[in-house]
Amino acid sequence: MFQGLRNRCALACVFIAAVAAQTTVTVSGTASHPIPSTLFLQNRAFQQVTANTTAALYAWSAINNAAINVIADPVPVSSALPNSLQLTIPQGSTGQVGFGNEGYWGIKVDADWTYNASFYYKFPTSSSFEGSITVGLQSSTGQIYASAAVPISGSQTAWEQVAVSLKPSTSPTSTANNFTITVDGVSAAGQTIDFAMLSLFPPTFKNRANGLRIDIANTLYEMKPSFFRLPGGNNLGQTTATRWQWNATVGALVDRPGRMGDWGYINTDGLGLLEYMYLCEDLELQPIMAVWAGYSLGGTSLAEDELWPYIQQAIDQINFVIGDPSESAAAALRASLGHPEPFTLNYVEVGNEDFFASTSYIYRWRDFAGNLTALFPQINFIATTYPFDPIIEPTPKQYDNHVYQTPTWFAENSFYYDSFERNGTYYFQGEYAAISTNATNLYGTVSEGRLMYPTMQSSSGEAAYMTGFERNADIVFAASYAPLLMNTADYQWTPNLVSFDAANVYPSTSYYVQQLFSINRGDEYLPSTLPDANGTVFWSVTRNVTAGEVLIKIANPVGTVSDLTFILPYTNVSPTGISTVLTGPETASNSPSTPDAVVPVTSTITTGATFNYTVPGYSVSVLTVKAS
Ligand SMILES: *[C@@H]1O[C@H](CO)[C@@H](O)[C@H](O)[C@H]1NC(C)=O
Ligand SMILES: *[C@@H]1O[C@H](CO)[C@@H](O)[C@H](O)[C@H]1NC(C)=O
Ligand SMILES: *[C@@H]1O[C@H](CO)[C@@H](O)[C@H](O)[C@H]1NC(C)=O
Ligand SMILES: *[C@@H]1O[C@H](CO)[C@@H](O)[C@H](O)[C@H]1NC(C)=O
Ligand SMILES: *[C@@H]1O[C@H](CO)[C@@H](O)[C@H](O)[C@H]1NC(C)=O
Ligand SMILES: *[C@@H]1O[C@H](CO)[C@@H](O)[C@H](O)[C@H]1NC(C)=O
Ligand SMILES: *[C@@H]1O[C@H](CO)[C@@H](O)[C@H](O)[C@H]1NC(C)=O
Ligand SMILES: *[C@@H]1O[C@H](CO)[C@@H](O)[C@H](O)[C@H]1NC(C)=O
Ligand SMILES: *[C@@H]1O[C@H](CO)[C@@H](O)[C@H](O)[C@H]1NC(C)=O
Ligand SMILES: *[C@@H]1O[C@H](CO)[C@@H](O)[C@H](O)[C@H]1NC(C)=O
């Protein structure tokens, strides 16, 4: 979220034990899993798999005695999708014969929803077959929840797209369900049928085509984030060849080849650049968009004389988002896809974590930022090396800082930005999270202290650090916890802000911290007695001027209770205020087994120009007091 605060130092808040600080903070960030959430079929288009292997059939299974195989199709549905699923119905078949998909570790079947299912089919060899395909949603034991029949003809040797809607008759609690495609075994015995680009969508957030899972999108929306960093934070590429390329992610789904993503699994790119932009519009936030800048996470930097085509691709990417359709082919493509007006784009990151290749960043930043700034002077370009290390030109006005540490580190570093020179340089805390309690083995296993889910200790440590964002909101313009989303069935990194499975969403304690900071922003920062940098309780104070409210945020990342007295510099202070408190045991986590272990609790508290507040152990409090 962007910090909206201005520092106003006129009002001194004096007081005995607590009060200091500033405003606004953040959320959104890096996806540790593509929002798969957005589609229900896994491996729906056989992208990037090797034909004729078991692995190519991942998530697909035969029903009855069907023979299924992924083939390198001599007549593929598109040049982007070379593979098809070939179904052969053996002689002597009876009953329904075909195949199913298990979804992203389950499929939620809900009688309140109408599902959109579609696929392409063809007969590789013309036949006299006339019959139908049954499209369905079934339990893994074959109980039918929804089905629709589609007539097909053996004379159909060119690819034909079929779309049907499915309306379940019931809402089973289990998500061990399948999307199924079957034919009558008796009449279809001996036939071979090819399938491509199979798709199943539930209703989506704001009914967007290729859109977001409603429950996940609502969870993000309720956090009131200000920005979304894309594509997926670090997901720019392990190699030059497999880098994220905007133009491979837009247009018809059959024209998207997908790619091997940065975390070892295939990305469908169903959530492409246009879908990311609609995500930003629909969640009422703005993008912080990255361009690939000549360095791949696998460790390769391009030489300076190789950069130009990639600079051009970055220019095209930005033009797709904001260009004039009459001047740019990329912008004209956006217009042809239904969005002639430019999207909002104020921030562009040049690379990601390019501190891994800081020597080559000297010329890569020079050439990328040099060309891009000349063409798009209105955009703020963000450098991704360590601040001022190395010295790069043109001088960056923005840097992206990342830090993963222990809860204790975050508390001890809540004054991290206070010493930064105020000289026209601004900072984006683009990734941060308390990930482990093991300072000597931060990235170790869960049994070595790595957190599976955020805990009250880790979340209150982050909150202590975030009070520093508010105090330094004049230079820290945005911050985002990372990663944002985790599918509990398959993940690369823990902990994450929000977890989900096929049916449910699990906002973590850190999610609630982000939300508390986000929905309680002031528009000015009120200086106050500073917390003791070596102490155990941290705070920041802001004021919403129009609402006439003082907003006090207090983080206590240890078990010891603290008593604070606040002295407010106002004559008219309401005798009561509101406290919203997130508190629980040190190791308490919201997880699939205990989804609501810790949630914010709102109460009325006694306030006044001077008032006491007892800060619970392992807590994050927001006190709202009317004062003028
Ligand atoms: C597919 O694999 C099978 C089993 O390994 C092999 O017999 C067959 O020739 C392969 N087909 C193609 C088209 O590669
Ligand atoms: C149905 O889904 C289950 C997992 O929920 C999977 O084990 C099974 O193979 C799937 N069956 C079909 C036909 O897709
Ligand atoms: C599902 O299909 C219907 C009918 O074609 C369409 O109106 C709706 O927008 C589709 N939903 C999504 C999420 O694509
Ligand atoms: C995307 O554009 C690049 C040139 O910038 C081109 O090399 C590449 O083939 C394009 N990819 C697709 C899928 O169109
Ligand atoms: C643009 O990039 C080219 C190729 O890398 C480089 O030679 C040139 O100096 C850059 N221009 C600016 C204004 O930075
Ligand atoms: C801003 O301050 C940092 C040290 O905090 C220094 O390294 C950098 O050069 C300064 N930037 C400008 C533009 O003066
Ligand atoms: C921290 O990690 C080390 C391995 O480097 C392990 O030996 C140690 O037990 C861990 N400490 C805790 C408290 O889990
Ligand atoms: C201040 O409060 C008003 C009224 O509740 C609200 O509309 C506004 O968004 C708040 N300001 C900030 C910075 O959140
Ligand atoms: C407080 O912390 C600072 C920096 O972390 C350290 O230099 C200093 O010695 C500490 N002071 C006390 C009294 O522990
Ligand atoms: C705050 O607590 C102190 C210490 O217990 C007490 O002396 C004082 O009266 C309290 N102030 C208020 C306003 O309750």
mmCIF file with all atom_site columns, N, CA and C and ligand atoms in Angstrom, residues 114-116 165 201-204 207-211, ligand 3:
data_model
loop_
_atom_site.group_PDB
_atom_site.id
_atom_site.type_symbol
_atom_site.label_atom_id
_atom_site.label_alt_id
_atom_site.label_comp_id
_atom_site.label_asym_id
_atom_site.label_entity_id
_atom_site.label_seq_id
_atom_site.pdbx_PDB_ins_code
_atom_site.Cartn_x
_atom_site.Cartn_y
_atom_site.Cartn_z
_atom_site.occupancy
_atom_site.B_iso_or_equiv
_atom_site.pdbx_formal_charge
_atom_site.auth_seq_id
_atom_site.auth_comp_id
_atom_site.auth_asym_id
_atom_site.auth_atom_id
_atom_site.pdbx_PDB_model_num
ATOM   1  N N  . THR A 1 114 ? -23.088 -21.403 -11.331 1.00 0.00 ? 114 THR A N  1
ATOM   2  C CA . THR A 1 114 ? -23.135 -21.950 -12.678 1.00 0.00 ? 114 THR A CA 1
ATOM   3  C C  . THR A 1 114 ? -21.694 -21.918 -13.186 1.00 0.00 ? 114 THR A C  1
ATOM   4  N N  . TYR A 1 115 ? -21.237 -23.078 -13.643 1.00 0.00 ? 115 TYR A N  1
ATOM   5  C CA . TYR A 1 115 ? -19.844 -23.194 -14.109 1.00 0.00 ? 115 TYR A CA 1
ATOM   6  C C  . TYR A 1 115 ? -19.805 -23.067 -15.619 1.00 0.00 ? 115 TYR A C  1
ATOM   7  N N  . ASN A 1 116 ? -18.794 -22.411 -16.119 1.00 0.00 ? 116 ASN A N  1
ATOM   8  C CA . ASN A 1 116 ? -18.567 -22.360 -17.566 1.00 0.00 ? 116 ASN A CA 1
ATOM   9  C C  . ASN A 1 116 ? -17.503 -23.391 -17.910 1.00 0.00 ? 116 ASN A C  1
ATOM   10 N N  . SER A 1 165 ? -22.684 -24.801 -19.940 1.00 0.00 ? 165 SER A N  1
ATOM   11 C CA . SER A 1 165 ? -22.698 -24.406 -18.533 1.00 0.00 ? 165 SER A CA 1
ATOM   12 C C  . SER A 1 165 ? -23.150 -25.599 -17.703 1.00 0.00 ? 165 SER A C  1
ATOM   13 N N  . PHE A 1 201 ? -14.608 -22.798 -15.324 1.00 0.00 ? 201 PHE A N  1
ATOM   14 C CA . PHE A 1 201 ? -14.594 -21.625 -14.457 1.00 0.00 ? 201 PHE A CA 1
ATOM   15 C C  . PHE A 1 201 ? -15.848 -21.558 -13.604 1.00 0.00 ? 201 PHE A C  1
ATOM   16 N N  . PRO A 1 202 ? -15.667 -21.292 -12.317 1.00 0.00 ? 202 PRO A N  1
ATOM   17 C CA . PRO A 1 202 ? -16.807 -20.925 -11.481 1.00 0.00 ? 202 PRO A CA 1
ATOM   18 C C  . PRO A 1 202 ? -17.093 -19.443 -11.745 1.00 0.00 ? 202 PRO A C  1
ATOM   19 N N  . PRO A 1 203 ? -18.110 -18.866 -11.127 1.00 0.00 ? 203 PRO A N  1
ATOM   20 C CA . PRO A 1 203 ? -18.251 -17.407 -11.227 1.00 0.00 ? 203 PRO A CA 1
ATOM   21 C C  . PRO A 1 203 ? -16.969 -16.740 -10.724 1.00 0.00 ? 203 PRO A C  1
ATOM   22 N N  . THR A 1 204 ? -16.627 -15.610 -11.295 1.00 0.00 ? 204 THR A N  1
ATOM   23 C CA . THR A 1 204 ? -15.379 -14.934 -10.927 1.00 0.00 ? 204 THR A CA 1
ATOM   24 C C  . THR A 1 204 ? -15.670 -13.580 -10.308 1.00 0.00 ? 204 THR A C  1
ATOM   25 N N  . ASN A 1 207 ? -17.216 -10.921 -12.238 1.00 0.00 ? 207 ASN A N  1
ATOM   26 C CA . ASN A 1 207 ? -17.584 -11.644 -13.460 1.00 0.00 ? 207 ASN A CA 1
ATOM   27 C C  . ASN A 1 207 ? -16.594 -11.429 -14.608 1.00 0.00 ? 207 ASN A C  1
ATOM   28 N N  . ARG A 1 208 ? -15.322 -11.245 -14.274 1.00 0.00 ? 208 ARG A N  1
ATOM   29 C CA . ARG A 1 208 ? -14.304 -11.084 -15.315 1.00 0.00 ? 208 ARG A CA 1
ATOM   30 C C  . ARG A 1 208 ? -14.046 -12.407 -16.014 1.00 0.00 ? 208 ARG A C  1
ATOM   31 N N  . ALA A 1 209 ? -13.917 -12.379 -17.335 1.00 0.00 ? 209 ALA A N  1
ATOM   32 C CA . ALA A 1 209 ? -13.448 -13.550 -18.067 1.00 0.00 ? 209 ALA A CA 1
ATOM   33 C C  . ALA A 1 209 ? -12.025 -13.852 -17.589 1.00 0.00 ? 209 ALA A C  1
ATOM   34 N N  . ASN A 1 210 ? -11.687 -15.112 -17.420 1.00 0.00 ? 210 ASN A N  1
ATOM   35 C CA . ASN A 1 210 ? -10.369 -15.520 -16.900 1.00 0.00 ? 210 ASN A CA 1
ATOM   36 C C  . ASN A 1 210 ? -10.089 -14.856 -15.554 1.00 0.00 ? 210 ASN A C  1
ATOM   37 N N  . GLY A 1 211 ? -11.151 -14.646 -14.785 1.00 0.00 ? 211 GLY A N  1
ATOM   38 C CA . GLY A 1 211 ? -11.027 -13.817 -13.586 1.00 0.00 ? 211 GLY A CA 1
ATOM   39 C C  . GLY A 1 211 ? -10.578 -14.549 -12.335 1.00 0.00 ? 211 GLY A C  1
HETATM 40 C C1 . LIG B 2 .   ? -19.750 -17.682 -18.287 1.00 0.00 ? 3   LIG B C1 1
HETATM 41 O O1 . LIG B 2 .   ? -20.510 -17.758 -19.454 1.00 0.00 ? 3   LIG B O1 1
HETATM 42 C C2 . LIG B 2 .   ? -21.571 -16.799 -19.523 1.00 0.00 ? 3   LIG B C2 1
HETATM 43 C C3 . LIG B 2 .   ? -22.375 -17.103 -20.746 1.00 0.00 ? 3   LIG B C3 1
HETATM 44 O O2 . LIG B 2 .   ? -21.535 -17.184 -21.860 1.00 0.00 ? 3   LIG B O2 1
HETATM 45 C C4 . LIG B 2 .   ? -20.983 -15.392 -19.530 1.00 0.00 ? 3   LIG B C4 1
HETATM 46 O O3 . LIG B 2 .   ? -21.985 -14.420 -19.508 1.00 0.00 ? 3   LIG B O3 1
HETATM 47 C C5 . LIG B 2 .   ? -20.115 -15.216 -18.275 1.00 0.00 ? 3   LIG B C5 1
HETATM 48 O O4 . LIG B 2 .   ? -19.481 -13.976 -18.327 1.00 0.00 ? 3   LIG B O4 1
HETATM 49 C C6 . LIG B 2 .   ? -19.085 -16.325 -18.192 1.00 0.00 ? 3   LIG B C6 1
HETATM 50 N N1 . LIG B 2 .   ? -18.383 -16.184 -16.933 1.00 0.00 ? 3   LIG B N1 1
HETATM 51 C C7 . LIG B 2 .   ? -17.060 -16.050 -16.873 1.00 0.00 ? 3   LIG B C7 1
HETATM 52 C C8 . LIG B 2 .   ? -16.513 -15.907 -15.514 1.00 0.00 ? 3   LIG B C8 1
HETATM 53 O O5 . LIG B 2 .   ? -16.335 -16.063 -17.850 1.00 0.00 ? 3   LIG B O5 1
#
